[in-house]
Amino acid sequence: MKKINLAIALGATCAGCDVAILDLNEKILEVFDLVDFKFWPTAMDFKIDDLKNLKDGEVDVGIYHGSIRTTEDAEIAKILRKKSKVVVAFGACANFGGIPSLANMPYEKSMFDVVYKDVPSMDNPEGTVPQTSITIKGTELTLPGIRKDADALDAVIDIDYYVPGCPPMVPLIEQVVEVLKVFASTGQLPPKGTVIADTKTLCEECGRTKPEEISFKDFISPQEVQEIDPDLCLIPQGIICMGPATRAGCDALCTKMNVGCRGCLGPTDKVKDHGLKMISALTSLLDVDVEEDMSEEELHKVVDKIPDPLGTFYRFTYGKSLIYNLHSEEEIK
Amino acid sequence: MSKTTQETESQNPNPNIILFLCRWCSGKGADLAGTSRLQYPPNVLPIMVNCSSRIDPQHVVEAFLEGADGVLITGCNFGDCHYKTGNYKTFRRMSILSKLLKQVGVSPKRFRLTWISATEAAKFAKTVTAMVDELKKLPPYKINGKGGEEL
Ligand code: SF4
Ligand code: SF4
Ligand code: SF4
Ligand code: FES
């Protein structure tokens, strides 16, 4: 069996995606039997020139994780595309823009001012912000530029396969390994555009019991939770869970631990916009009986329990959402 | 990457407003405004639904994406919804949506929810007029297509 040439490249990443691959534990040995690493700078001693010096198409499978935040991220993605027969977007950041894409929300201040000047933990009396180039004693030092937005990988290159998750969970990575095995022995690959995860919703995978009629009175923030019923669906307990609109495939990792799903596998194919769907679903389930004698002010209090709908319902998917297209900076005054 | 705002002096003489109204109280109120020959600007495109709770946040977002300058939703007063509790759900759904729209840069002036009873023709005409007047002062709503501009 011919070994597969594999490259793992990265953009704006927390490297959690790399760690997730190492989490395969002993199964990683199978990976080493199966592939020749042509590029994986996080785990081995590779430099970008090692990727550049490969022949076009020499890499069989190129995996990219992280979002496209800097000009260098975009450049590396383009190089990976050129060198690889197939490219896999790996992790929520590469699939949807992920958490970094939340910084694309319009805001009255520039991101650098917030990050390098305003945050309380910053001590920067001279107000220095990163520059793309500076000359010190006649030598020019350069840094990659920051793009206006942090985007999903498909904003800059064509993608063949998607593996969502923040980071992709071991069961999904095992599926990727299976795909690689089939590819190595038969040369067969799944159809282009395949999402390597489930097609059903997380609720179908989650073992919690769903009562006949689900309703709840109030959104409960995690810090207010007194006691969680370990078997009952979290929504009737008032805990926000993105399960109804989220793709299955993680084996309900979070809900098993009494934590509401945050939606890291992204929406299912049938859902056009992850967050809007969840807003619609959750507000339909909010109990109304009690409200009939509530004042408008009290009604407001209920929704004020969600102070940050963008961060709550689009934690991982803002960069690929319908509402991302609404984004208008002119309106921020 | 600087997110400074542009000065936009331009005004919009003819804003487009999508009006979602429920068939019952608020629809009757709107009808009455017509039959009583109350004057209000012709900038609204009404879409009638059975109950305000039928309107999904996605409908509102898609209205903007299709070029609306504003979206107005009207429903029955609390306690009057034909389906008893629909408007409570509308209230919650749209309160969260309006917060979200603000976060993604849509001015709150462009999205309104109000309750109109079958007799409140004057309130209906006033609400529409006020919203049109406000939107005339804003530039046309422009979505700025995203994706990959480099510095
Ligand atoms: S998907 Fe999650 S784990 Fe992977 S790089 Fe992004 S933030 Fe890190
Ligand atoms: S909403 Fe959450 S807790 Fe309830 S069944 Fe779905 S995934 Fe499980
Ligand atoms: S439960 Fe939700 S947030 Fe947690 S791992 Fe699964 S998809 Fe991601
Ligand atoms: S019927 Fe008017 S809001 Fe429900």
Short mmCIF file of C-alpha atoms and ligand atoms in Angstrom, two decimals:
data_model
loop_
_atom_site.label_atom_id
_atom_site.label_comp_id
_atom_site.label_asym_id
_atom_site.label_seq_id
_atom_site.Cartn_x
_atom_site.Cartn_y
_atom_site.Cartn_z
CA MET A 1 0.00 0.00 0.00
CA LYS A 2 1.35 3.36 -1.01
CA LYS A 3 1.52 5.86 1.80
CA ILE A 4 -0.55 9.01 1.57
CA ASN A 5 1.26 12.31 1.48
CA LEU A 6 -0.34 14.42 4.16
CA ALA A 7 0.13 18.10 4.98
CA ILE A 8 -1.42 19.86 7.96
CA ALA A 9 -1.30 23.63 7.60
CA LEU A 10 -2.71 26.26 9.89
CA GLY A 11 -4.04 29.77 9.97
CA ALA A 12 -5.46 31.68 12.93
CA THR A 13 -5.66 28.68 15.18
CA CYS A 14 -5.47 27.94 18.86
CA ALA A 15 -3.75 24.66 17.98
CA GLY A 16 -6.57 22.81 19.72
CA CYS A 17 -7.16 21.20 16.37
CA ASP A 18 -3.61 19.81 16.37
CA VAL A 19 -4.03 18.55 19.90
CA ALA A 20 -7.28 16.90 18.85
CA ILE A 21 -5.35 14.88 16.26
CA LEU A 22 -2.86 13.81 18.90
CA ASP A 23 -5.83 12.82 21.08
CA LEU A 24 -6.24 9.84 18.81
CA ASN A 25 -3.82 8.25 21.28
CA GLU A 26 -2.65 4.86 20.06
CA LYS A 27 -4.69 5.24 16.93
CA ILE A 28 -2.22 7.92 15.87
CA LEU A 29 0.22 5.04 15.19
CA GLU A 30 -2.16 3.83 12.50
CA VAL A 31 -1.96 7.31 11.04
CA PHE A 32 1.82 7.14 10.97
CA ASP A 33 1.61 3.80 9.16
CA LEU A 34 -0.76 5.30 6.66
CA VAL A 35 0.77 8.64 5.84
CA ASP A 36 3.97 10.46 5.12
CA PHE A 37 3.91 13.85 6.71
CA LYS A 38 4.99 16.45 4.21
CA PHE A 39 4.13 19.40 6.43
CA TRP A 40 2.91 19.74 10.02
CA PRO A 41 4.73 22.63 11.66
CA THR A 42 2.96 22.33 15.01
CA ALA A 43 4.14 18.80 15.63
CA MET A 44 7.39 18.53 13.69
CA ASP A 45 10.19 20.70 12.43
CA PHE A 46 8.71 22.09 9.24
CA LYS A 47 9.03 25.57 7.78
CA ILE A 48 6.82 27.13 5.15
CA ASP A 49 9.54 26.57 2.54
CA ASP A 50 9.11 22.83 3.01
CA LEU A 51 5.57 23.23 1.73
CA LYS A 52 6.55 25.68 -1.00
CA ASN A 53 9.25 23.38 -2.31
CA LEU A 54 6.88 20.46 -2.92
CA LYS A 55 5.68 19.83 -6.43
CA ASP A 56 2.14 20.97 -7.28
CA GLY A 57 -0.30 18.19 -6.41
CA GLU A 58 2.38 16.24 -4.55
CA VAL A 59 0.35 16.28 -1.34
CA ASP A 60 -2.56 13.85 -1.51
CA VAL A 61 -4.53 15.31 1.36
CA GLY A 62 -4.01 18.81 2.72
CA ILE A 63 -5.67 19.61 6.03
CA TYR A 64 -6.11 23.23 7.09
CA HIS A 65 -7.23 24.41 10.50
CA GLY A 66 -7.76 27.91 11.84
CA SER A 67 -9.49 30.86 10.24
CA ILE A 68 -8.06 33.30 7.72
CA ARG A 69 -7.04 36.24 9.87
CA THR A 70 -3.71 37.45 8.48
CA THR A 71 -2.49 37.89 4.93
CA GLU A 72 -0.08 35.06 5.67
CA ASP A 73 -2.95 32.72 6.63
CA ALA A 74 -4.48 33.37 3.22
CA GLU A 75 -1.15 32.85 1.48
CA ILE A 76 -0.50 29.54 3.24
CA ALA A 77 -3.99 28.36 2.36
CA LYS A 78 -3.34 29.14 -1.29
CA ILE A 79 -0.03 27.31 -1.25
CA LEU A 80 -1.67 24.31 0.42
CA ARG A 81 -4.36 24.30 -2.25
CA LYS A 82 -1.78 24.29 -5.01
CA LYS A 83 0.23 21.48 -3.52
CA SER A 84 -2.73 19.26 -2.55
CA LYS A 85 -5.02 17.03 -4.53
CA VAL A 86 -7.76 17.43 -1.93
CA VAL A 87 -8.12 19.99 0.82
CA VAL A 88 -9.96 19.41 4.07
CA ALA A 89 -11.27 22.29 6.19
CA PHE A 90 -10.66 21.05 9.71
CA GLY A 91 -12.35 22.55 12.76
CA ALA A 92 -14.96 25.24 13.32
CA CYS A 93 -12.52 28.05 12.49
CA ALA A 94 -11.70 26.74 9.02
CA ASN A 95 -15.31 25.68 8.41
CA PHE A 96 -17.21 28.73 9.62
CA GLY A 97 -14.70 31.36 10.69
CA GLY A 98 -15.12 30.10 14.25
CA ILE A 99 -14.53 32.18 17.32
CA PRO A 100 -12.06 34.52 15.53
CA SER A 101 -14.83 35.60 13.17
CA LEU A 102 -16.75 37.11 16.09
CA ALA A 103 -14.21 39.94 15.85
CA ASN A 104 -15.79 40.84 12.50
CA MET A 105 -18.83 42.26 14.21
CA PRO A 106 -19.00 45.97 13.54
CA TYR A 107 -17.62 47.95 16.43
CA GLU A 108 -16.93 51.59 16.98
CA LYS A 109 -13.25 51.03 17.65
CA SER A 110 -10.62 49.25 15.64
CA MET A 111 -9.68 45.78 16.77
CA PHE A 112 -6.07 46.80 17.42
CA ASP A 113 -7.15 49.67 19.65
CA VAL A 114 -9.28 47.31 21.70
CA VAL A 115 -6.70 44.56 21.93
CA TYR A 116 -3.52 46.59 22.33
CA LYS A 117 -4.77 49.68 24.14
CA ASP A 118 -8.11 49.26 25.87
CA VAL A 119 -8.17 45.89 27.53
CA PRO A 120 -7.60 46.25 31.28
CA SER A 121 -4.74 43.78 31.27
CA MET A 122 -2.78 45.85 28.73
CA ASP A 123 0.11 48.04 29.82
CA ASN A 124 1.04 49.98 26.71
CA PRO A 125 1.68 53.64 27.62
CA GLU A 126 3.09 54.46 24.20
CA GLY A 127 0.08 52.97 22.46
CA THR A 128 2.18 50.73 20.23
CA VAL A 129 0.24 48.56 17.81
CA PRO A 130 1.74 45.96 15.46
CA GLN A 131 3.05 47.30 12.17
CA THR A 132 3.62 45.31 9.02
CA SER A 133 7.15 46.61 8.76
CA ILE A 134 9.71 48.52 10.76
CA THR A 135 13.32 49.35 10.09
CA ILE A 136 15.70 48.97 12.98
CA LYS A 137 19.35 49.93 12.44
CA GLY A 138 18.96 49.65 8.72
CA THR A 139 17.30 46.23 8.81
CA GLU A 140 13.68 45.90 7.82
CA LEU A 141 11.58 43.56 9.95
CA THR A 142 8.17 42.53 8.66
CA LEU A 143 4.99 40.97 9.98
CA PRO A 144 2.00 39.67 8.03
CA GLY A 145 -0.86 42.13 7.61
CA ILE A 146 -4.18 41.74 9.38
CA ARG A 147 -7.10 41.24 7.05
CA LYS A 148 -10.23 43.26 7.55
CA ASP A 149 -12.12 40.12 8.56
CA ALA A 150 -11.35 36.69 9.91
CA ASP A 151 -12.98 34.36 7.45
CA ALA A 152 -13.66 30.71 6.89
CA LEU A 153 -11.21 28.88 4.64
CA ASP A 154 -13.55 28.80 1.67
CA ALA A 155 -13.34 32.59 1.46
CA VAL A 156 -9.90 32.12 -0.09
CA ILE A 157 -9.67 28.63 -1.57
CA ASP A 158 -11.83 25.82 -2.88
CA ILE A 159 -12.47 23.07 -0.33
CA ASP A 160 -13.16 19.38 -0.90
CA TYR A 161 -14.18 18.13 2.55
CA TYR A 162 -15.38 19.62 5.79
CA VAL A 163 -14.69 18.35 9.28
CA PRO A 164 -16.42 20.68 11.76
CA GLY A 165 -16.09 20.86 15.54
CA CYS A 166 -14.11 22.95 17.96
CA PRO A 167 -11.98 20.99 17.81
CA PRO A 168 -13.18 18.01 15.74
CA MET A 169 -13.78 15.19 18.17
CA VAL A 170 -11.99 11.87 18.18
CA PRO A 171 -14.94 9.97 16.60
CA LEU A 172 -14.84 12.37 13.66
CA ILE A 173 -11.08 12.19 13.31
CA GLU A 174 -11.38 8.41 13.34
CA GLN A 175 -13.78 8.77 10.43
CA VAL A 176 -11.17 10.86 8.64
CA VAL A 177 -8.61 8.12 9.27
CA GLU A 178 -11.04 5.60 7.75
CA VAL A 179 -11.42 7.82 4.71
CA LEU A 180 -7.64 8.00 4.40
CA LYS A 181 -7.39 4.20 4.67
CA VAL A 182 -9.87 3.66 1.87
CA PHE A 183 -8.10 6.28 -0.18
CA ALA A 184 -4.70 4.66 0.36
CA SER A 185 -5.87 1.20 -0.60
CA THR A 186 -8.40 1.91 -3.36
CA GLY A 187 -7.84 5.50 -4.42
CA GLN A 188 -11.54 6.15 -3.68
CA LEU A 189 -12.70 9.33 -1.99
CA PRO A 190 -16.14 10.48 -0.80
CA PRO A 191 -18.02 12.94 -3.03
CA LYS A 192 -16.67 16.47 -3.02
CA GLY A 193 -18.30 18.70 -0.42
CA THR A 194 -18.94 15.88 2.05
CA VAL A 195 -19.16 16.96 5.66
CA ILE A 196 -17.41 14.34 7.74
CA ALA A 197 -19.86 14.32 10.64
CA ASP A 198 -23.47 13.27 11.02
CA THR A 199 -26.46 14.58 9.09
CA LYS A 200 -28.97 14.38 11.93
CA THR A 201 -29.33 16.86 14.76
CA LEU A 202 -27.53 16.61 18.03
CA CYS A 203 -30.84 16.04 19.84
CA GLU A 204 -31.15 12.71 18.07
CA GLU A 205 -27.75 11.71 19.34
CA CYS A 206 -28.24 13.10 22.84
CA GLY A 207 -29.48 10.53 25.32
CA ARG A 208 -31.44 12.93 27.50
CA THR A 209 -35.18 12.34 27.69
CA LYS A 210 -37.31 14.80 25.84
CA PRO A 211 -40.68 15.32 27.49
CA GLU A 212 -43.79 15.25 25.32
CA GLU A 213 -44.21 18.96 25.78
CA ILE A 214 -41.11 21.07 26.27
CA SER A 215 -41.42 24.46 27.85
CA PHE A 216 -39.46 26.58 30.25
CA LYS A 217 -40.06 29.72 32.24
CA ASP A 218 -36.78 31.51 32.23
CA PHE A 219 -33.33 31.33 30.71
CA ILE A 220 -30.93 30.15 33.38
CA SER A 221 -27.34 31.28 33.21
CA PRO A 222 -24.75 28.63 34.04
CA GLN A 223 -23.80 30.37 37.27
CA GLU A 224 -27.42 30.26 38.46
CA VAL A 225 -27.83 26.56 38.03
CA GLN A 226 -28.67 24.98 41.36
CA GLU A 227 -29.14 21.40 40.41
CA ILE A 228 -29.32 19.77 37.02
CA ASP A 229 -31.43 16.75 36.29
CA PRO A 230 -28.84 14.51 34.61
CA ASP A 231 -31.38 12.71 32.44
CA LEU A 232 -33.81 15.39 31.34
CA CYS A 233 -33.25 17.51 28.22
CA LEU A 234 -31.56 20.77 29.24
CA ILE A 235 -33.99 23.14 27.55
CA PRO A 236 -36.95 22.47 29.87
CA GLN A 237 -34.47 23.13 32.67
CA GLY A 238 -33.95 26.62 31.25
CA ILE A 239 -30.43 25.95 30.02
CA ILE A 240 -29.69 27.13 26.51
CA CYS A 241 -28.77 24.20 24.32
CA MET A 242 -28.08 24.54 20.61
CA GLY A 243 -28.80 20.84 20.04
CA PRO A 244 -31.98 21.25 17.97
CA ALA A 245 -30.16 23.10 15.16
CA THR A 246 -26.71 21.57 15.52
CA ARG A 247 -25.18 18.73 13.59
CA ALA A 248 -24.59 15.49 15.45
CA GLY A 249 -21.26 13.71 15.49
CA CYS A 250 -19.67 14.51 18.83
CA ASP A 251 -21.66 11.87 20.70
CA ALA A 252 -23.27 14.69 22.71
CA LEU A 253 -20.01 15.51 24.43
CA CYS A 254 -21.27 18.57 26.26
CA THR A 255 -24.82 17.61 27.14
CA LYS A 256 -23.45 14.45 28.72
CA MET A 257 -21.54 16.70 31.09
CA ASN A 258 -24.65 18.77 31.94
CA VAL A 259 -23.48 21.60 29.71
CA GLY A 260 -25.66 23.02 26.96
CA CYS A 261 -24.39 22.49 23.43
CA ARG A 262 -22.76 25.63 22.08
CA GLY A 263 -23.07 24.55 18.49
CA CYS A 264 -19.46 23.86 17.55
CA LEU A 265 -20.37 21.35 14.83
CA GLY A 266 -22.36 24.04 13.09
CA PRO A 267 -25.86 23.78 11.67
CA THR A 268 -27.27 20.73 9.93
CA ASP A 269 -27.72 20.87 6.15
CA LYS A 270 -31.38 21.77 6.59
CA VAL A 271 -30.70 24.83 8.72
CA LYS A 272 -30.00 28.00 6.79
CA ASP A 273 -28.90 30.08 9.75
CA HIS A 274 -27.84 28.45 12.99
CA GLY A 275 -28.61 31.30 15.36
CA LEU A 276 -31.87 32.49 13.84
CA LYS A 277 -33.19 28.96 13.97
CA MET A 278 -32.28 28.65 17.63
CA ILE A 279 -33.79 32.03 18.53
CA SER A 280 -36.97 30.91 16.86
CA ALA A 281 -36.99 27.51 18.55
CA LEU A 282 -36.15 28.70 22.05
CA THR A 283 -38.63 31.54 22.05
CA SER A 284 -41.36 29.15 20.91
CA LEU A 285 -40.68 26.95 23.90
CA LEU A 286 -40.68 29.73 26.47
CA ASP A 287 -43.69 29.26 28.67
CA VAL A 288 -46.46 31.74 28.10
CA ASP A 289 -48.98 30.95 30.83
CA VAL A 290 -47.06 32.90 33.39
CA GLU A 291 -46.61 35.87 31.15
CA GLU A 292 -50.19 36.71 30.73
CA ASP A 293 -50.01 38.72 33.89
CA MET A 294 -46.53 40.07 33.35
CA SER A 295 -45.86 43.71 32.67
CA GLU A 296 -43.87 44.68 29.59
CA GLU A 297 -40.96 45.42 31.88
CA GLU A 298 -41.02 41.92 33.33
CA LEU A 299 -41.21 40.51 29.83
CA HIS A 300 -38.11 42.47 28.94
CA LYS A 301 -36.32 40.95 31.92
CA VAL A 302 -36.77 37.49 30.47
CA VAL A 303 -35.02 38.34 27.21
CA ASP A 304 -32.43 40.46 28.97
CA LYS A 305 -31.09 37.18 30.28
CA ILE A 306 -29.51 36.87 26.84
CA PRO A 307 -27.29 39.94 26.79
CA ASP A 308 -25.19 38.80 23.85
CA PRO A 309 -27.22 36.95 21.22
CA LEU A 310 -24.35 37.02 18.74
CA GLY A 311 -21.91 35.33 21.11
CA THR A 312 -24.59 32.95 22.34
CA PHE A 313 -26.08 31.76 19.09
CA TYR A 314 -23.16 32.27 16.69
CA ARG A 315 -20.21 31.42 18.84
CA PHE A 316 -18.64 29.33 16.08
CA THR A 317 -20.58 30.16 12.95
CA TYR A 318 -20.81 33.93 12.58
CA GLY A 319 -18.39 33.96 9.66
CA LYS A 320 -20.69 31.71 7.62
CA SER A 321 -24.08 32.88 8.81
CA LEU A 322 -26.87 34.63 6.98
CA ILE A 323 -26.64 37.57 9.35
CA TYR A 324 -22.97 38.01 8.52
CA ASN A 325 -24.15 39.34 5.17
CA LEU A 326 -26.16 42.03 6.94
CA HIS A 327 -23.09 43.51 8.48
CA SER A 328 -22.97 47.19 7.83
CA GLU A 329 -20.44 49.47 9.38
CA GLU A 330 -22.21 52.61 8.32
CA GLU A 331 -24.80 52.02 10.97
CA ILE A 332 -22.43 52.20 13.92
CA LYS A 333 -22.59 55.75 15.09
CA MET B 1 -8.98 46.97 9.34
CA SER B 2 -9.95 50.20 10.99
CA LYS B 3 -13.62 50.17 11.79
CA THR B 4 -14.10 53.90 11.78
CA THR B 5 -17.43 55.10 10.53
CA GLN B 6 -17.98 56.90 7.31
CA GLU B 7 -19.86 60.13 7.29
CA THR B 8 -23.01 59.62 5.31
CA GLU B 9 -24.95 62.77 4.64
CA SER B 10 -27.04 61.25 1.89
CA GLN B 11 -30.69 60.77 2.61
CA ASN B 12 -33.18 58.34 1.32
CA PRO B 13 -36.26 60.04 -0.15
CA ASN B 14 -37.97 56.75 -0.78
CA PRO B 15 -37.26 54.07 1.84
CA ASN B 16 -38.68 50.57 1.35
CA ILE B 17 -40.33 49.10 4.39
CA ILE B 18 -41.55 45.56 4.64
CA LEU B 19 -44.58 45.42 6.92
CA PHE B 20 -45.51 42.08 8.42
CA LEU B 21 -48.95 42.28 9.96
CA CYS B 22 -51.23 39.71 11.49
CA ARG B 23 -54.61 39.10 9.91
CA TRP B 24 -56.58 39.90 13.05
CA CYS B 25 -56.29 43.06 15.18
CA SER B 26 -53.39 44.73 13.47
CA GLY B 27 -54.63 43.81 10.00
CA LYS B 28 -58.06 45.19 10.85
CA GLY B 29 -56.44 48.33 12.25
CA ALA B 30 -54.54 48.79 9.00
CA ASP B 31 -57.72 48.20 7.01
CA LEU B 32 -59.55 50.75 9.06
CA ALA B 33 -56.79 53.26 8.39
CA GLY B 34 -57.48 52.70 4.70
CA THR B 35 -61.26 52.87 4.87
CA SER B 36 -61.08 55.95 7.08
CA ARG B 37 -58.83 57.52 4.44
CA LEU B 38 -56.09 58.27 6.93
CA GLN B 39 -52.98 59.51 5.20
CA TYR B 40 -49.78 57.55 5.54
CA PRO B 41 -46.83 57.23 3.18
CA PRO B 42 -46.98 54.52 0.51
CA ASN B 43 -43.52 53.18 1.35
CA VAL B 44 -44.69 50.01 3.05
CA LEU B 45 -45.08 46.65 1.36
CA PRO B 46 -47.53 44.72 3.54
CA ILE B 47 -47.23 40.98 3.98
CA MET B 48 -50.15 39.54 5.88
CA VAL B 49 -49.70 36.48 8.06
CA ASN B 50 -52.16 34.75 10.35
CA CYS B 51 -50.39 35.72 13.52
CA SER B 52 -47.32 37.82 14.26
CA SER B 53 -45.78 34.69 15.75
CA ARG B 54 -45.68 33.20 12.26
CA ILE B 55 -42.83 35.54 11.41
CA ASP B 56 -39.50 33.89 11.76
CA PRO B 57 -36.37 35.94 12.47
CA GLN B 58 -35.11 34.60 9.16
CA HIS B 59 -37.94 36.40 7.31
CA VAL B 60 -36.78 39.68 8.79
CA VAL B 61 -33.14 39.08 7.94
CA GLU B 62 -34.01 38.02 4.43
CA ALA B 63 -36.11 41.15 3.95
CA PHE B 64 -33.00 43.22 4.69
CA LEU B 65 -30.83 41.06 2.47
CA GLU B 66 -33.33 41.52 -0.35
CA GLY B 67 -33.00 45.28 -0.06
CA ALA B 68 -35.51 46.51 2.53
CA ASP B 69 -34.51 49.71 4.33
CA GLY B 70 -36.68 48.81 7.27
CA VAL B 71 -38.92 46.08 8.65
CA LEU B 72 -42.05 46.76 10.70
CA ILE B 73 -43.99 44.05 12.48
CA THR B 74 -47.43 44.67 13.90
CA GLY B 75 -49.48 42.32 16.01
CA CYS B 76 -52.43 42.36 18.40
CA ASN B 77 -52.12 43.90 21.86
CA PHE B 78 -51.17 41.55 24.69
CA GLY B 79 -54.22 39.54 25.63
CA ASP B 80 -55.86 40.10 22.23
CA CYS B 81 -53.92 37.69 20.02
CA HIS B 82 -56.35 35.53 18.10
CA TYR B 83 -54.24 32.53 19.03
CA LYS B 84 -53.99 33.71 22.66
CA THR B 85 -50.25 33.73 23.17
CA GLY B 86 -48.70 34.25 19.75
CA ASN B 87 -47.75 37.84 20.35
CA TYR B 88 -45.89 37.02 23.57
CA LYS B 89 -43.70 34.72 21.53
CA THR B 90 -43.31 37.39 18.88
CA PHE B 91 -42.27 39.84 21.54
CA ARG B 92 -39.51 37.59 22.85
CA ARG B 93 -38.34 36.40 19.52
CA MET B 94 -38.12 39.87 18.08
CA SER B 95 -36.58 41.40 21.21
CA ILE B 96 -33.70 38.97 20.93
CA LEU B 97 -33.52 39.53 17.17
CA SER B 98 -33.42 43.28 17.56
CA LYS B 99 -30.49 42.96 19.96
CA LEU B 100 -28.77 40.72 17.45
CA LEU B 101 -29.43 43.10 14.57
CA LYS B 102 -27.90 45.89 16.57
CA GLN B 103 -24.83 43.78 17.21
CA VAL B 104 -24.33 43.13 13.51
CA GLY B 105 -24.71 46.77 12.65
CA VAL B 106 -28.32 47.31 11.70
CA SER B 107 -29.63 50.54 13.18
CA PRO B 108 -32.52 49.94 15.62
CA LYS B 109 -34.45 52.57 13.66
CA ARG B 110 -34.77 50.06 10.86
CA PHE B 111 -36.58 47.38 12.84
CA ARG B 112 -39.74 47.92 14.83
CA LEU B 113 -42.38 45.86 16.53
CA THR B 114 -45.64 47.39 17.64
CA TRP B 115 -49.10 46.34 18.76
CA ILE B 116 -52.18 47.69 16.99
CA SER B 117 -55.76 46.90 17.90
CA ALA B 118 -58.60 46.70 15.36
CA THR B 119 -59.68 50.22 16.27
CA GLU B 120 -56.27 51.81 16.33
CA ALA B 121 -56.18 53.00 12.74
CA ALA B 122 -54.68 56.29 13.81
CA LYS B 123 -51.89 54.56 15.71
CA PHE B 124 -51.16 52.45 12.65
CA ALA B 125 -50.93 55.48 10.36
CA LYS B 126 -48.81 57.31 12.91
CA THR B 127 -46.40 54.41 13.38
CA VAL B 128 -45.87 53.99 9.65
CA THR B 129 -45.43 57.72 9.10
CA ALA B 130 -42.95 58.01 11.96
CA MET B 131 -40.89 55.09 10.72
CA VAL B 132 -40.81 56.36 7.14
CA ASP B 133 -39.76 59.80 8.37
CA GLU B 134 -36.94 58.31 10.40
CA LEU B 135 -35.71 56.17 7.55
CA LYS B 136 -35.72 59.13 5.20
CA LYS B 137 -33.04 60.62 7.42
CA LEU B 138 -30.88 57.50 7.10
CA PRO B 139 -29.06 56.50 3.94
CA PRO B 140 -30.48 53.53 2.04
CA TYR B 141 -29.60 50.32 3.82
CA LYS B 142 -26.57 48.88 2.17
CA ILE B 143 -25.31 45.51 3.06
CA ASN B 144 -21.63 45.44 2.53
CA GLY B 145 -20.94 42.11 0.94
CA LYS B 146 -18.34 40.30 2.99
CA GLY B 147 -15.43 38.24 2.12
CA GLY B 148 -11.79 38.58 2.08
CA GLU B 149 -10.70 42.11 1.45
CA GLU B 150 -7.07 42.36 2.29
CA LEU B 151 -5.35 45.33 3.79
S1 SF4 C 1 -11.72 25.05 15.70
FE1 SF4 C 1 -11.49 25.34 17.92
S2 SF4 C 1 -9.78 24.03 18.44
FE2 SF4 C 1 -9.67 24.35 16.22
S3 SF4 C 1 -8.38 26.15 15.94
FE3 SF4 C 1 -10.48 26.88 16.03
S4 SF4 C 1 -10.75 27.45 18.19
FE4 SF4 C 1 -8.97 26.10 18.10
S1 SF4 C 2 -31.86 20.23 23.36
FE1 SF4 C 2 -29.84 19.69 24.08
S2 SF4 C 2 -30.18 18.54 25.96
FE2 SF4 C 2 -32.13 18.59 24.90
S3 SF4 C 2 -32.14 16.71 23.67
FE3 SF4 C 2 -31.33 18.34 22.37
S4 SF4 C 2 -29.12 18.18 22.60
FE4 SF4 C 2 -30.03 17.04 24.32
S1 SF4 C 3 -22.33 19.19 22.31
FE1 SF4 C 3 -22.33 20.90 20.87
S2 SF4 C 3 -20.71 22.27 21.56
FE2 SF4 C 3 -20.41 20.28 22.57
S3 SF4 C 3 -18.97 19.18 21.28
FE3 SF4 C 3 -21.03 18.59 20.61
S4 SF4 C 3 -21.55 20.06 18.95
FE4 SF4 C 3 -19.79 20.89 20.07
S1 FES C 4 -53.19 37.13 15.79
FE1 FES C 4 -52.43 39.17 15.94
S2 FES C 4 -50.59 38.74 17.02
FE2 FES C 4 -51.44 36.76 16.99
#
